[in-house]
């Protein structure tokens, strides 16, 4: 049996979402205004996690409507959900932006 020591990921890893694929577990969490964003961790036992990449790691993934450079510290990429279906991983996020009253942030 693996002993789990909390926190399993030291530091700030809010809003975790985990998906199991066979004997492997993948975790993604909020990254707010930081780029690269949506850190992805892998584990075989839910106790030991390794950072394996980012869901948002290429500038071309950001179109004109997603500008992480100009968001406030409570904006950006929130509450991701990771899923696996027919051989592909999907990450769905909530993107939070603020704008002056009456103006669209996008």
mmCIF file with all atom_site columns, C-alpha atoms in Angstrom:
data_model
loop_
_atom_site.group_PDB
_atom_site.id
_atom_site.type_symbol
_atom_site.label_atom_id
_atom_site.label_alt_id
_atom_site.label_comp_id
_atom_site.label_asym_id
_atom_site.label_entity_id
_atom_site.label_seq_id
_atom_site.pdbx_PDB_ins_code
_atom_site.Cartn_x
_atom_site.Cartn_y
_atom_site.Cartn_z
_atom_site.occupancy
_atom_site.B_iso_or_equiv
_atom_site.pdbx_formal_charge
_atom_site.auth_seq_id
_atom_site.auth_comp_id
_atom_site.auth_asym_id
_atom_site.auth_atom_id
_atom_site.pdbx_PDB_model_num
ATOM 1   C CA . UNK A 1 1   ? 0.000   0.000  0.000   1.00 0.00 ? 1   UNK A CA 1
ATOM 2   C CA . UNK A 1 2   ? 1.274   3.465  -0.920  1.00 0.00 ? 2   UNK A CA 1
ATOM 3   C CA . UNK A 1 3   ? 1.334   6.011  1.881   1.00 0.00 ? 3   UNK A CA 1
ATOM 4   C CA . UNK A 1 4   ? -0.165  9.312  0.781   1.00 0.00 ? 4   UNK A CA 1
ATOM 5   C CA . UNK A 1 5   ? 1.357   12.456 2.223   1.00 0.00 ? 5   UNK A CA 1
ATOM 6   C CA . UNK A 1 6   ? -0.709  15.623 1.914   1.00 0.00 ? 6   UNK A CA 1
ATOM 7   C CA . UNK A 1 7   ? -0.573  17.781 0.039   1.00 0.00 ? 7   UNK A CA 1
ATOM 8   C CA . UNK A 1 8   ? 0.050   15.421 -2.875  1.00 0.00 ? 8   UNK A CA 1
ATOM 9   C CA . UNK A 1 9   ? 1.209   18.422 -4.929  1.00 0.00 ? 9   UNK A CA 1
ATOM 10  C CA . UNK A 1 10  ? 2.919   21.110 -2.852  1.00 0.00 ? 10  UNK A CA 1
ATOM 11  C CA . UNK A 1 11  ? 2.098   24.657 -3.877  1.00 0.00 ? 11  UNK A CA 1
ATOM 12  C CA . UNK A 1 12  ? -0.969  26.078 -5.576  1.00 0.00 ? 12  UNK A CA 1
ATOM 13  C CA . UNK A 1 13  ? -2.940  23.561 -7.654  1.00 0.00 ? 13  UNK A CA 1
ATOM 14  C CA . UNK A 1 14  ? -6.583  24.696 -7.371  1.00 0.00 ? 14  UNK A CA 1
ATOM 15  C CA . UNK A 1 15  ? -9.669  23.129 -8.939  1.00 0.00 ? 15  UNK A CA 1
ATOM 16  C CA . UNK A 1 16  ? -8.162  19.710 -9.720  1.00 0.00 ? 16  UNK A CA 1
ATOM 17  C CA . UNK A 1 17  ? -9.819  17.379 -12.203 1.00 0.00 ? 17  UNK A CA 1
ATOM 18  C CA . UNK A 1 18  ? -8.676  13.759 -12.595 1.00 0.00 ? 18  UNK A CA 1
ATOM 19  C CA . UNK A 1 19  ? -9.378  11.163 -15.257 1.00 0.00 ? 19  UNK A CA 1
ATOM 20  C CA . UNK A 1 20  ? -8.435  7.491  -15.131 1.00 0.00 ? 20  UNK A CA 1
ATOM 21  C CA . UNK A 1 21  ? -7.243  5.785  -18.317 1.00 0.00 ? 21  UNK A CA 1
ATOM 22  C CA . UNK A 1 22  ? -6.483  2.121  -17.651 1.00 0.00 ? 22  UNK A CA 1
ATOM 23  C CA . UNK A 1 23  ? -3.967  2.037  -14.790 1.00 0.00 ? 23  UNK A CA 1
ATOM 24  C CA . UNK A 1 24  ? -2.974  5.697  -15.274 1.00 0.00 ? 24  UNK A CA 1
ATOM 25  C CA . UNK A 1 25  ? -4.385  8.860  -13.718 1.00 0.00 ? 25  UNK A CA 1
ATOM 26  C CA . UNK A 1 26  ? -4.113  12.349 -15.223 1.00 0.00 ? 26  UNK A CA 1
ATOM 27  C CA . UNK A 1 27  ? -4.734  15.557 -13.270 1.00 0.00 ? 27  UNK A CA 1
ATOM 28  C CA . UNK A 1 28  ? -5.236  19.080 -14.602 1.00 0.00 ? 28  UNK A CA 1
ATOM 29  C CA . UNK A 1 29  ? -5.924  22.241 -12.600 1.00 0.00 ? 29  UNK A CA 1
ATOM 30  C CA . UNK A 1 30  ? -6.638  25.963 -12.922 1.00 0.00 ? 30  UNK A CA 1
ATOM 31  C CA . UNK A 1 31  ? -3.750  28.167 -14.003 1.00 0.00 ? 31  UNK A CA 1
ATOM 32  C CA . UNK A 1 32  ? -5.514  31.566 -14.158 1.00 0.00 ? 32  UNK A CA 1
ATOM 33  C CA . UNK A 1 33  ? -3.380  34.139 -16.027 1.00 0.00 ? 33  UNK A CA 1
ATOM 34  C CA . UNK A 1 34  ? -0.216  32.019 -16.202 1.00 0.00 ? 34  UNK A CA 1
ATOM 35  C CA . UNK A 1 35  ? 1.282   30.722 -19.458 1.00 0.00 ? 35  UNK A CA 1
ATOM 36  C CA . UNK A 1 36  ? 2.049   27.989 -20.152 1.00 0.00 ? 36  UNK A CA 1
ATOM 37  C CA . UNK A 1 37  ? -1.219  27.030 -18.529 1.00 0.00 ? 37  UNK A CA 1
ATOM 38  C CA . UNK A 1 38  ? -3.252  24.044 -17.408 1.00 0.00 ? 38  UNK A CA 1
ATOM 39  C CA . UNK A 1 39  ? -0.467  21.899 -15.923 1.00 0.00 ? 39  UNK A CA 1
ATOM 40  C CA . UNK A 1 40  ? -0.995  18.170 -16.487 1.00 0.00 ? 40  UNK A CA 1
ATOM 41  C CA . UNK A 1 41  ? 0.298   15.635 -13.958 1.00 0.00 ? 41  UNK A CA 1
ATOM 42  C CA . UNK A 1 42  ? 0.438   11.827 -14.246 1.00 0.00 ? 42  UNK A CA 1
ATOM 43  C CA . UNK A 1 43  ? 0.246   9.161  -11.538 1.00 0.00 ? 43  UNK A CA 1
ATOM 44  C CA . UNK A 1 44  ? -0.029  5.393  -11.271 1.00 0.00 ? 44  UNK A CA 1
ATOM 45  C CA . UNK A 1 45  ? -1.031  5.368  -7.586  1.00 0.00 ? 45  UNK A CA 1
ATOM 46  C CA . UNK A 1 46  ? -2.758  8.727  -6.856  1.00 0.00 ? 46  UNK A CA 1
ATOM 47  C CA . UNK A 1 47  ? 0.034   9.489  -4.372  1.00 0.00 ? 47  UNK A CA 1
ATOM 48  C CA . UNK A 1 48  ? 3.054   10.252 -6.558  1.00 0.00 ? 48  UNK A CA 1
ATOM 49  C CA . UNK A 1 49  ? 2.504   12.780 -9.331  1.00 0.00 ? 49  UNK A CA 1
ATOM 50  C CA . UNK A 1 50  ? 4.814   13.933 -12.139 1.00 0.00 ? 50  UNK A CA 1
ATOM 51  C CA . UNK A 1 51  ? 4.324   17.051 -14.261 1.00 0.00 ? 51  UNK A CA 1
ATOM 52  C CA . UNK A 1 52  ? 4.183   15.802 -17.864 1.00 0.00 ? 52  UNK A CA 1
ATOM 53  C CA . UNK A 1 53  ? 3.162   18.938 -19.747 1.00 0.00 ? 53  UNK A CA 1
ATOM 54  C CA . UNK A 1 54  ? 0.628   21.701 -20.176 1.00 0.00 ? 54  UNK A CA 1
ATOM 55  C CA . UNK A 1 55  ? -2.753  21.743 -21.871 1.00 0.00 ? 55  UNK A CA 1
ATOM 56  C CA . UNK A 1 56  ? -2.087  25.295 -23.006 1.00 0.00 ? 56  UNK A CA 1
ATOM 57  C CA . UNK A 1 57  ? 1.531   25.555 -24.164 1.00 0.00 ? 57  UNK A CA 1
ATOM 58  C CA . UNK A 1 58  ? 1.580   27.065 -27.661 1.00 0.00 ? 58  UNK A CA 1
ATOM 59  C CA . UNK A 1 59  ? 0.904   30.691 -28.528 1.00 0.00 ? 59  UNK A CA 1
ATOM 60  C CA . UNK A 1 60  ? -1.260  29.623 -31.481 1.00 0.00 ? 60  UNK A CA 1
ATOM 61  C CA . UNK A 1 61  ? -3.707  28.068 -28.986 1.00 0.00 ? 61  UNK A CA 1
ATOM 62  C CA . UNK A 1 62  ? -4.549  31.615 -27.898 1.00 0.00 ? 62  UNK A CA 1
ATOM 63  C CA . UNK A 1 63  ? -6.682  33.481 -30.411 1.00 0.00 ? 63  UNK A CA 1
ATOM 64  C CA . UNK A 1 64  ? -7.630  37.149 -30.229 1.00 0.00 ? 64  UNK A CA 1
ATOM 65  C CA . UNK A 1 65  ? -10.351 36.408 -27.671 1.00 0.00 ? 65  UNK A CA 1
ATOM 66  C CA . UNK A 1 66  ? -7.918  34.830 -25.170 1.00 0.00 ? 66  UNK A CA 1
ATOM 67  C CA . UNK A 1 67  ? -5.243  37.279 -24.056 1.00 0.00 ? 67  UNK A CA 1
ATOM 68  C CA . UNK A 1 68  ? -3.701  36.088 -20.803 1.00 0.00 ? 68  UNK A CA 1
ATOM 69  C CA . UNK A 1 69  ? -1.312  39.049 -20.705 1.00 0.00 ? 69  UNK A CA 1
ATOM 70  C CA . UNK A 1 70  ? -4.107  41.523 -19.956 1.00 0.00 ? 70  UNK A CA 1
ATOM 71  C CA . UNK A 1 71  ? -6.269  39.610 -17.483 1.00 0.00 ? 71  UNK A CA 1
ATOM 72  C CA . UNK A 1 72  ? -6.440  40.492 -13.816 1.00 0.00 ? 72  UNK A CA 1
ATOM 73  C CA . UNK A 1 73  ? -5.015  38.066 -11.267 1.00 0.00 ? 73  UNK A CA 1
ATOM 74  C CA . UNK A 1 74  ? -8.456  36.566 -10.622 1.00 0.00 ? 74  UNK A CA 1
ATOM 75  C CA . UNK A 1 75  ? -9.149  36.094 -14.340 1.00 0.00 ? 75  UNK A CA 1
ATOM 76  C CA . UNK A 1 76  ? -7.931  33.727 -17.016 1.00 0.00 ? 76  UNK A CA 1
ATOM 77  C CA . UNK A 1 77  ? -8.326  29.956 -17.119 1.00 0.00 ? 77  UNK A CA 1
ATOM 78  C CA . UNK A 1 78  ? -10.471 28.492 -14.313 1.00 0.00 ? 78  UNK A CA 1
ATOM 79  C CA . UNK A 1 79  ? -11.924 25.134 -13.251 1.00 0.00 ? 79  UNK A CA 1
ATOM 80  C CA . UNK A 1 80  ? -10.760 22.779 -16.006 1.00 0.00 ? 80  UNK A CA 1
ATOM 81  C CA . UNK A 1 81  ? -12.274 19.365 -16.525 1.00 0.00 ? 81  UNK A CA 1
ATOM 82  C CA . UNK A 1 82  ? -10.242 16.584 -18.168 1.00 0.00 ? 82  UNK A CA 1
ATOM 83  C CA . UNK A 1 83  ? -11.897 13.724 -20.043 1.00 0.00 ? 83  UNK A CA 1
ATOM 84  C CA . UNK A 1 84  ? -10.734 10.839 -22.232 1.00 0.00 ? 84  UNK A CA 1
ATOM 85  C CA . UNK A 1 85  ? -12.860 9.527  -25.103 1.00 0.00 ? 85  UNK A CA 1
ATOM 86  C CA . UNK A 1 86  ? -12.000 7.237  -28.014 1.00 0.00 ? 86  UNK A CA 1
ATOM 87  C CA . UNK A 1 87  ? -8.239  7.658  -27.672 1.00 0.00 ? 87  UNK A CA 1
ATOM 88  C CA . UNK A 1 88  ? -8.196  11.434 -27.162 1.00 0.00 ? 88  UNK A CA 1
ATOM 89  C CA . UNK A 1 89  ? -7.910  13.674 -24.112 1.00 0.00 ? 89  UNK A CA 1
ATOM 90  C CA . UNK A 1 90  ? -10.173 16.704 -23.817 1.00 0.00 ? 90  UNK A CA 1
ATOM 91  C CA . UNK A 1 91  ? -9.763  19.641 -21.425 1.00 0.00 ? 91  UNK A CA 1
ATOM 92  C CA . UNK A 1 92  ? -12.755 21.933 -20.997 1.00 0.00 ? 92  UNK A CA 1
ATOM 93  C CA . UNK A 1 93  ? -12.209 25.233 -19.168 1.00 0.00 ? 93  UNK A CA 1
ATOM 94  C CA . UNK A 1 94  ? -13.975 28.303 -17.912 1.00 0.00 ? 94  UNK A CA 1
ATOM 95  C CA . UNK A 1 95  ? -12.306 31.496 -19.127 1.00 0.00 ? 95  UNK A CA 1
ATOM 96  C CA . UNK A 1 96  ? -12.877 34.518 -16.879 1.00 0.00 ? 96  UNK A CA 1
ATOM 97  C CA . UNK A 1 97  ? -12.365 38.083 -18.118 1.00 0.00 ? 97  UNK A CA 1
ATOM 98  C CA . UNK A 1 98  ? -13.385 41.453 -16.735 1.00 0.00 ? 98  UNK A CA 1
ATOM 99  C CA . UNK A 1 99  ? -14.462 44.467 -18.766 1.00 0.00 ? 99  UNK A CA 1
ATOM 100 C CA . UNK A 1 100 ? -15.717 47.957 -18.030 1.00 0.00 ? 100 UNK A CA 1
ATOM 101 C CA . UNK A 1 101 ? -19.478 48.159 -17.641 1.00 0.00 ? 101 UNK A CA 1
ATOM 102 C CA . UNK A 1 102 ? -21.264 47.854 -20.960 1.00 0.00 ? 102 UNK A CA 1
ATOM 103 C CA . UNK A 1 103 ? -18.224 46.570 -22.844 1.00 0.00 ? 103 UNK A CA 1
ATOM 104 C CA . UNK A 1 104 ? -17.489 43.048 -23.955 1.00 0.00 ? 104 UNK A CA 1
ATOM 105 C CA . UNK A 1 105 ? -14.252 41.578 -22.581 1.00 0.00 ? 105 UNK A CA 1
ATOM 106 C CA . UNK A 1 106 ? -13.877 39.521 -25.749 1.00 0.00 ? 106 UNK A CA 1
#
